[in-house]
mmCIF file of C-alpha atoms in Angstrom:
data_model
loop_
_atom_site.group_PDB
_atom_site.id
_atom_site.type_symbol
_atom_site.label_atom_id
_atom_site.label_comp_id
_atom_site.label_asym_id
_atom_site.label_seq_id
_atom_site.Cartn_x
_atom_site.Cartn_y
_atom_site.Cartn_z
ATOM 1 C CA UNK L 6 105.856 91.033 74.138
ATOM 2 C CA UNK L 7 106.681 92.281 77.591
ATOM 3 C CA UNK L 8 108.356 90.672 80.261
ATOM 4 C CA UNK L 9 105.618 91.332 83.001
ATOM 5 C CA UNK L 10 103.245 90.149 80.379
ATOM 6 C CA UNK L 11 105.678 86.569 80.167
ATOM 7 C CA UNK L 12 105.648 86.118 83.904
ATOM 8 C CA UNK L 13 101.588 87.274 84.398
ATOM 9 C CA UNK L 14 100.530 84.432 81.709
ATOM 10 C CA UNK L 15 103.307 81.794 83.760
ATOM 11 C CA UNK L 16 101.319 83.158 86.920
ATOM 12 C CA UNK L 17 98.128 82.428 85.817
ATOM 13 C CA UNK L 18 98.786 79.411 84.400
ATOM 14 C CA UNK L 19 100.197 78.323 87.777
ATOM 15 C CA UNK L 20 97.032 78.968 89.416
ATOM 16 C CA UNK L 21 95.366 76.895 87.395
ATOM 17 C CA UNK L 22 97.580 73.580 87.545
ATOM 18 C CA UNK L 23 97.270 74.849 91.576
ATOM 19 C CA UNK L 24 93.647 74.481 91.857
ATOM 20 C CA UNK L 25 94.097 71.149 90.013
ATOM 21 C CA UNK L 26 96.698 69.675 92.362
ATOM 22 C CA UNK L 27 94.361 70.548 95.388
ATOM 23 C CA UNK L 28 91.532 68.785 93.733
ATOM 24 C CA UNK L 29 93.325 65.869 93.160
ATOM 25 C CA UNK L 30 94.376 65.259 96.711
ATOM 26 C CA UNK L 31 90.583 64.971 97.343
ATOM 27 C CA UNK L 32 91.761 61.869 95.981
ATOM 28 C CA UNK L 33 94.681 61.356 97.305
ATOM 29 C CA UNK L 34 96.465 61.822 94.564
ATOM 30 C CA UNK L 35 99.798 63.803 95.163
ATOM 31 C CA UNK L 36 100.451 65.513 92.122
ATOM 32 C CA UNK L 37 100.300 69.613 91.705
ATOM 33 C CA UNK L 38 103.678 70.661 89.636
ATOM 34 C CA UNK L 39 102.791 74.400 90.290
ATOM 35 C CA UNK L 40 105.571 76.618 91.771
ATOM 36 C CA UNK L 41 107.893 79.464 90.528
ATOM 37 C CA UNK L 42 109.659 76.622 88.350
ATOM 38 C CA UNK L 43 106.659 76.588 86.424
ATOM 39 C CA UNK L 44 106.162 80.037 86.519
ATOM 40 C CA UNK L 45 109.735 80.756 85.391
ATOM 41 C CA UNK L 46 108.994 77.626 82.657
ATOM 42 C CA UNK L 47 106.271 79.801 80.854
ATOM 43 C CA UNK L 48 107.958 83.267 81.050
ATOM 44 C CA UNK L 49 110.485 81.682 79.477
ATOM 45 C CA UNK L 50 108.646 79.715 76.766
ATOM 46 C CA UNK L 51 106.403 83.111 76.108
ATOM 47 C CA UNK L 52 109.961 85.521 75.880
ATOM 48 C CA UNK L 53 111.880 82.873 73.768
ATOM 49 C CA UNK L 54 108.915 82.617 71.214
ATOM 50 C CA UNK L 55 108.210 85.696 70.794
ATOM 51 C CA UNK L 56 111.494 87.801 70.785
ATOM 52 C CA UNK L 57 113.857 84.659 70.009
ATOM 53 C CA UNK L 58 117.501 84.084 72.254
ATOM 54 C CA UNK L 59 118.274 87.145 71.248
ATOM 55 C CA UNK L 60 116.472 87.784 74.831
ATOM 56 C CA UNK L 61 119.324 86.766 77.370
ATOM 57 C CA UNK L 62 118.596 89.792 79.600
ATOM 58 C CA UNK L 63 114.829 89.041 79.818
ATOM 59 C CA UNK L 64 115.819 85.260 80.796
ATOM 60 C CA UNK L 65 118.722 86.182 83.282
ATOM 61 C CA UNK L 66 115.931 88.642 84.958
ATOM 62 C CA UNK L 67 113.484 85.832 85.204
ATOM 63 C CA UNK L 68 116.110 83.081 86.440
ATOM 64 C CA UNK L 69 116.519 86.085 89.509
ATOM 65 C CA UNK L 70 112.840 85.667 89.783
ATOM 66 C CA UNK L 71 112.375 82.634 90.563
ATOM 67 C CA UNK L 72 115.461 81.897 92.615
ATOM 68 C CA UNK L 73 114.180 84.901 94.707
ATOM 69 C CA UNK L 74 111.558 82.494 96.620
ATOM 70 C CA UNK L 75 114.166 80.009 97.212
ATOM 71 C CA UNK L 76 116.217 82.541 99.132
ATOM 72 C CA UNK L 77 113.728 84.152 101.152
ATOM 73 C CA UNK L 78 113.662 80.519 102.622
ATOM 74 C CA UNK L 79 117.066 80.126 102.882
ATOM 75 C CA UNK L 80 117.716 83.913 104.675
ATOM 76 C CA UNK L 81 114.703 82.433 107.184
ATOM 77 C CA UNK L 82 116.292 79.048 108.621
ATOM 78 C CA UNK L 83 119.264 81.316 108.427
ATOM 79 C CA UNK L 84 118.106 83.980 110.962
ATOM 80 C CA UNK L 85 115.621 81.573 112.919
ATOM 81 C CA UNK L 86 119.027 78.923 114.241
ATOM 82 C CA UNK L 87 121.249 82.156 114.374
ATOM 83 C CA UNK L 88 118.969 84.261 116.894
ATOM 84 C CA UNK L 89 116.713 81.424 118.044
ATOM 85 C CA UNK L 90 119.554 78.604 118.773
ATOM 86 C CA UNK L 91 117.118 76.389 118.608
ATOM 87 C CA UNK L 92 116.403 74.097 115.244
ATOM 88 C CA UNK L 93 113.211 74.536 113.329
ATOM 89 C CA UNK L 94 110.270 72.491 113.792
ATOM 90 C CA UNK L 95 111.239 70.375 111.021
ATOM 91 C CA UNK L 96 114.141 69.292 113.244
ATOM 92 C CA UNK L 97 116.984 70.702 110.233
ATOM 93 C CA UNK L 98 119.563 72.759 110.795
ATOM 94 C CA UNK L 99 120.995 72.884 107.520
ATOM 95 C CA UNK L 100 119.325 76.262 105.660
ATOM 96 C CA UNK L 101 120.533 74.180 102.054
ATOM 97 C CA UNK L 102 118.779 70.947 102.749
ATOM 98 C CA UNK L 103 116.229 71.956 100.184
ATOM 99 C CA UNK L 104 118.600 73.859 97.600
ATOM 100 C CA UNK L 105 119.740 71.454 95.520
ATOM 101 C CA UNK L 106 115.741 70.168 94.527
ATOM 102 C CA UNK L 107 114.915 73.354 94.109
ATOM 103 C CA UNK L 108 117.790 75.068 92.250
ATOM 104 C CA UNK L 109 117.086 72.029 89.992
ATOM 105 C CA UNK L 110 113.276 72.135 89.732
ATOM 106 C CA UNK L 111 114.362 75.806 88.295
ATOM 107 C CA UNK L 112 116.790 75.122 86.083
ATOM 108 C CA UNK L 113 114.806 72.303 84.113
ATOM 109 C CA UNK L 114 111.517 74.730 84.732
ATOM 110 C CA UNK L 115 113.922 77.509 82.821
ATOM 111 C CA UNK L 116 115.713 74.828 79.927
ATOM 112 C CA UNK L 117 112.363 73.492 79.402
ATOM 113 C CA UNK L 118 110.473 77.006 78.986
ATOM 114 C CA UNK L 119 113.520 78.342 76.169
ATOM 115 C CA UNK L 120 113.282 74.590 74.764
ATOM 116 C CA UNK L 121 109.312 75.009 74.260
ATOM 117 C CA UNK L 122 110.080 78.711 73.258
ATOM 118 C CA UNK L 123 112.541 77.411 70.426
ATOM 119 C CA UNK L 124 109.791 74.587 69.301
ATOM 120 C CA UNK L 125 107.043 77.598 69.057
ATOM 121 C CA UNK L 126 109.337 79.935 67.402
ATOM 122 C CA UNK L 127 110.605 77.669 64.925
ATOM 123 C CA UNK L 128 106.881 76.085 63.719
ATOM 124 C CA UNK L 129 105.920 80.067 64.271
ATOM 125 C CA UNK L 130 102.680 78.436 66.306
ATOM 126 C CA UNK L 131 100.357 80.459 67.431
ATOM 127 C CA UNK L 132 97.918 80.323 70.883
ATOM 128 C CA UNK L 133 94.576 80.393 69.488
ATOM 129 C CA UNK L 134 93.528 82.692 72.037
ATOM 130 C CA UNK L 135 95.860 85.115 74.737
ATOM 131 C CA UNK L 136 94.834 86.344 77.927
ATOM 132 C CA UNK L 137 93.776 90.086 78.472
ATOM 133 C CA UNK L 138 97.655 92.326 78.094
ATOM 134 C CA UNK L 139 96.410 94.480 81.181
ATOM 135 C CA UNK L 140 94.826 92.097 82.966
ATOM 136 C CA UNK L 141 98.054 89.595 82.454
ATOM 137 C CA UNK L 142 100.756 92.650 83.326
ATOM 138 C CA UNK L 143 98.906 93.393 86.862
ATOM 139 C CA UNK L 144 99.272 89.594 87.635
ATOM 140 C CA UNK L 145 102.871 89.869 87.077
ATOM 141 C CA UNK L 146 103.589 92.523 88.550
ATOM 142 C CA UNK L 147 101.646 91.283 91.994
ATOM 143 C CA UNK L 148 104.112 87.365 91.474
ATOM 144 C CA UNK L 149 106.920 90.183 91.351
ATOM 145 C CA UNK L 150 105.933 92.092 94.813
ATOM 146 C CA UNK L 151 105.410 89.195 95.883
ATOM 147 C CA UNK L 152 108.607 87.555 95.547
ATOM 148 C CA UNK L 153 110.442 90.694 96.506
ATOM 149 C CA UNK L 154 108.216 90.642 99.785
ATOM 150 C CA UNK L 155 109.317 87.326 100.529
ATOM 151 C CA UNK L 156 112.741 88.067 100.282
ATOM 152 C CA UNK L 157 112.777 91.628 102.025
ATOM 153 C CA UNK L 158 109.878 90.058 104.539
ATOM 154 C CA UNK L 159 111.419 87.482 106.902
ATOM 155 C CA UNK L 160 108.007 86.502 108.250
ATOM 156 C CA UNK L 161 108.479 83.120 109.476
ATOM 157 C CA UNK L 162 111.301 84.186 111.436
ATOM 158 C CA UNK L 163 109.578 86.836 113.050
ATOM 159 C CA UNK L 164 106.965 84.345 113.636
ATOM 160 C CA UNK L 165 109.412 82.285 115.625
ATOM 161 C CA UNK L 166 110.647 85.626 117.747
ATOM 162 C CA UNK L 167 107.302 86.010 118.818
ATOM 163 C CA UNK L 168 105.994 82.663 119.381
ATOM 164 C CA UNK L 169 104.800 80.482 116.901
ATOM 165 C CA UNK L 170 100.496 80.555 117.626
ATOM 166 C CA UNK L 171 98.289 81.165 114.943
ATOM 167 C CA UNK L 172 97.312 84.664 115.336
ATOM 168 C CA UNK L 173 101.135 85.795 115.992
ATOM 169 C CA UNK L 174 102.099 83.820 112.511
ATOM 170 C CA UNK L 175 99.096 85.435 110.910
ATOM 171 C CA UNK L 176 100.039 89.367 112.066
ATOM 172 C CA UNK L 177 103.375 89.042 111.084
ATOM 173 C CA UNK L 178 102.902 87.007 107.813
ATOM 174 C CA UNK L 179 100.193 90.231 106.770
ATOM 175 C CA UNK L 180 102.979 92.249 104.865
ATOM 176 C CA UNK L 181 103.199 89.213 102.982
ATOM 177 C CA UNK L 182 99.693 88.503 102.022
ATOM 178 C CA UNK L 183 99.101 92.327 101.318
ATOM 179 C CA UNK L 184 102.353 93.128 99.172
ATOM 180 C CA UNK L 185 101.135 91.745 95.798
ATOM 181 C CA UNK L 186 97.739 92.066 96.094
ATOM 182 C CA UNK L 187 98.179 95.819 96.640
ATOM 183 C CA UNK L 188 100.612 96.206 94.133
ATOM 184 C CA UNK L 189 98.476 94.177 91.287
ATOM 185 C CA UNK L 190 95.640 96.283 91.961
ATOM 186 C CA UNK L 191 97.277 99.382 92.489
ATOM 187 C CA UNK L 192 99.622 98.927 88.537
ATOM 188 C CA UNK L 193 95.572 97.502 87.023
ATOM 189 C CA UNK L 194 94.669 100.683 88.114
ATOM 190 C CA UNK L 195 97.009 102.579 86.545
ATOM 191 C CA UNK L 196 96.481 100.411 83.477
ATOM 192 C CA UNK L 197 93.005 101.537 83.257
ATOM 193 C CA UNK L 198 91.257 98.519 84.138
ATOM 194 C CA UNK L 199 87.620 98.680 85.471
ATOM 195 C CA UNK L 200 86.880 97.678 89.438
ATOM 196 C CA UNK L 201 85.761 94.555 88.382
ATOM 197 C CA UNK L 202 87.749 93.294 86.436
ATOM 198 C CA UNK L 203 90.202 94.056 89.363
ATOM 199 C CA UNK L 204 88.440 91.895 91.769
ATOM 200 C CA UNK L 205 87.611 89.132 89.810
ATOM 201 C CA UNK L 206 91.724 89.010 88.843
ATOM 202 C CA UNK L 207 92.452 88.724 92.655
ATOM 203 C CA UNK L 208 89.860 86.392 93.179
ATOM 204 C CA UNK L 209 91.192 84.028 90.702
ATOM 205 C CA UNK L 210 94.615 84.996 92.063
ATOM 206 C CA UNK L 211 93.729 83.441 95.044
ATOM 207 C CA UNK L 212 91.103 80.617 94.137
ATOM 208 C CA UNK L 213 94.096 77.796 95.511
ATOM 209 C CA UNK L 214 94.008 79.473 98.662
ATOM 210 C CA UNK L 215 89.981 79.358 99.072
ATOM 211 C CA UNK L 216 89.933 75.832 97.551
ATOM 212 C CA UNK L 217 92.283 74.536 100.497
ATOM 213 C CA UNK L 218 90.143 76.747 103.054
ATOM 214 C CA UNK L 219 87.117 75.036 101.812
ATOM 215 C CA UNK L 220 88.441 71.795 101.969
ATOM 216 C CA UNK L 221 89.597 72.808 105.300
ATOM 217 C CA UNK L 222 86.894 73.986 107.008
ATOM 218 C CA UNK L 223 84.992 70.759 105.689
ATOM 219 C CA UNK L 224 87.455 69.072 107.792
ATOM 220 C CA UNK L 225 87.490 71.907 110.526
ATOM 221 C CA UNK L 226 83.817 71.435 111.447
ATOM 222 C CA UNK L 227 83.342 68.006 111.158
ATOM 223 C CA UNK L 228 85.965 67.712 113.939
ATOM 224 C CA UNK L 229 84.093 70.412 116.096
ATOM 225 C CA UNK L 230 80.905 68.026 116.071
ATOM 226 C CA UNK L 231 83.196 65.087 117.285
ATOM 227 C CA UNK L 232 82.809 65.372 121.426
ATOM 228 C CA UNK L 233 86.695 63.801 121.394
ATOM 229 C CA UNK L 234 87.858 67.586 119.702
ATOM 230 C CA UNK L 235 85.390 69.476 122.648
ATOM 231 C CA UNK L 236 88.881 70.434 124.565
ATOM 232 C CA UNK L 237 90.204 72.552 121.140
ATOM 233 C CA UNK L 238 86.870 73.157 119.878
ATOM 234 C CA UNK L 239 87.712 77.328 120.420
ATOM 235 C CA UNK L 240 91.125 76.627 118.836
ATOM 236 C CA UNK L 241 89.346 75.346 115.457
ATOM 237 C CA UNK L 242 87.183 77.974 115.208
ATOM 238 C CA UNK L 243 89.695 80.295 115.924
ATOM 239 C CA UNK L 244 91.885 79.135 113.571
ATOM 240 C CA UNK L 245 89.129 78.897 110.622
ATOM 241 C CA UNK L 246 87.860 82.249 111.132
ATOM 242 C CA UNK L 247 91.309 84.107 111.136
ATOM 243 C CA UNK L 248 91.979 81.898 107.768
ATOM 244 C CA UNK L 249 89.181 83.036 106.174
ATOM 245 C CA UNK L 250 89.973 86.564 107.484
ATOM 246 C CA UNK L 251 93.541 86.570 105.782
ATOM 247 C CA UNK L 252 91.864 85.127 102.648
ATOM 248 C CA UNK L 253 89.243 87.742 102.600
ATOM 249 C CA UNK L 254 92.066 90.769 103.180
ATOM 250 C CA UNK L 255 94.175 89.151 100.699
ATOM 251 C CA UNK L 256 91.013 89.753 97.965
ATOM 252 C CA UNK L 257 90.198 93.145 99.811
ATOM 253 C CA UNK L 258 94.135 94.257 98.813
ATOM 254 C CA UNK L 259 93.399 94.258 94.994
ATOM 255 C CA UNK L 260 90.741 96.795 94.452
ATOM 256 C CA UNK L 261 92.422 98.738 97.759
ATOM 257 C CA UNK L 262 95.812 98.994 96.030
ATOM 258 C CA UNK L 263 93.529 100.519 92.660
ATOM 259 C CA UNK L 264 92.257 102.731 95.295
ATOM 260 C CA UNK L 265 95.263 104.423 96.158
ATOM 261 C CA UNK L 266 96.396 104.470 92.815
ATOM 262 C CA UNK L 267 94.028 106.432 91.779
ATOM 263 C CA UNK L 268 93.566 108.539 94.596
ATOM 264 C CA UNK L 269 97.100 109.091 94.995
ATOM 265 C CA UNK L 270 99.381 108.186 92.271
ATOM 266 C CA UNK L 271 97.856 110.227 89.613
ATOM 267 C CA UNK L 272 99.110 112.990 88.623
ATOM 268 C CA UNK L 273 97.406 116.267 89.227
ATOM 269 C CA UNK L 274 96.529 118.216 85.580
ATOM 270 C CA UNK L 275 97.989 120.924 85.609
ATOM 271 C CA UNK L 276 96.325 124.121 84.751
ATOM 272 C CA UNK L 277 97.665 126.308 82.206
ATOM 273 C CA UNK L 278 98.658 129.890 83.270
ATOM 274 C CA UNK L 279 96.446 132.731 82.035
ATOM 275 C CA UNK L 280 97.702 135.012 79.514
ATOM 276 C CA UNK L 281 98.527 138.567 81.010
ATOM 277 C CA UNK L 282 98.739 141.325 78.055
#
């Protein structure tokens, strides 16, 4: 049992309880647990079962993990009062406020996941059925990019540099929504998974997105065919069509990233010199 493996099954099983959330505030019901404490939950659960707590260094390196989001948010309100002077659009000025839910959604995400880890290990339960190993490692690896993007990535700060309209936000934020899409494709790639298979893992990767798109752009255009919305009609359709742009690159950047894997991360064979008698 790896440790991408442990955090590609908690990613996938956040996209799941994602896509359930955003149903169920279709009626208006505000409920949708997913997040890196879930994430970091299941890694944990998976790693504790499998390999026991003899795994401390697999559960410190997934506690990073998922404080890693956390502080890209922090090092943004950080550097957006500092350069800005100006507060955020929240009106806070305090780059903690959140902290203290969040270190402790992780921390009961993490003491939950070794606590369900210690239940499985000790019945020696089984899952009736595991997701693809590949298919699983590439999913990790792209939460992984991802999170490392997010850190090295300050985009909504930028976005506040250059003026906070949709399409700056959007150009800016693209390192983010490219990062682990292109590095998921590019490792399935180098796992030997087919193109397909590729796509149809980033697709699913990013089914919560689409949902709230569609959901949306429901909204979107019934708003355009109300005459009191004529005066930002070419905002709205603005806005939906870059959305569905980002959301269409952020798909595009699996099988690209298997692209250049192949065409450029494999090594060369090379030939064997001739025998001169």
């Amino acid at each position: 049992m790896t440790l991408l493996y442990a955090i590609g099954a908690g990613a996938l099983v956040n996209v799941a309880v994602a896509v359930v959330g955003r149903l169920l505030r279709l009626w208006n019901v505000r409920f949708d647990p997913s997040g890196e404490s879930l994430v970091v939950g299941i890694a944990a659960a998976i790693i504790v079962a499998a390999l026991g707590l003899g795994a401390r260094p697999q559960l410190v390196r997934i506690a990073l993990l998922g404080l890693g989001a956390h502080l890209g948010v922090v090092i943004n309100r950080f550097l957006g009062v500092a350069f800005t002077g100006r507060t955020p659009v929240d009106g806070t000025v305090d780059a903690f406020l959140y902290t203290p839910l969040a270190l402790t959604l992780l921390a009961g995400g993490l003491v939950l996941g070794i606590a369900a880890g210690l239940i499985a290990r000790g019945f020696q339960l089984r899952v009736p059925w595991r997701p693809p190993d590949r298919l699983t490692r590439a999913a990790g690896f792209a939460f992984v990019i991802s999170t490392i993007a997010s850190v090295v990535w300050p985009a909504p700060f930028l976005a506040q540099v250059v003026g906070e309209t949709d399409l700056s936000t959007a150009l800016v934020s693209i390192p983010l929504f490219l990062a682990g899409p292109l590095g998921g494709g590019g490792y399935a790639a180098r796992a030997g998974l087919a193109y397909r298979s590729i796509i149809l893992l980033g697709t699913y990767m990013t089914l919560p997105i689409i949902l709230t798109l569609i959901i949306g752009t429901v909204g979107g255009v019934g708003a355009l065919l109300d005459p009191r919305f004529d005066s930002v009609a070419g905002q709205l359709r603005g806005t939906i069509v870059l959305s569905w742009f980002l959301v269409a690159m952020r798909i595009a950047g699996w099988p690209l990233g298997a692209a250049f894997a192949q065409g450029f991360l494999t090594p060369d064979a090379t030939p064997r010199a001739e025998h001169v008698p």
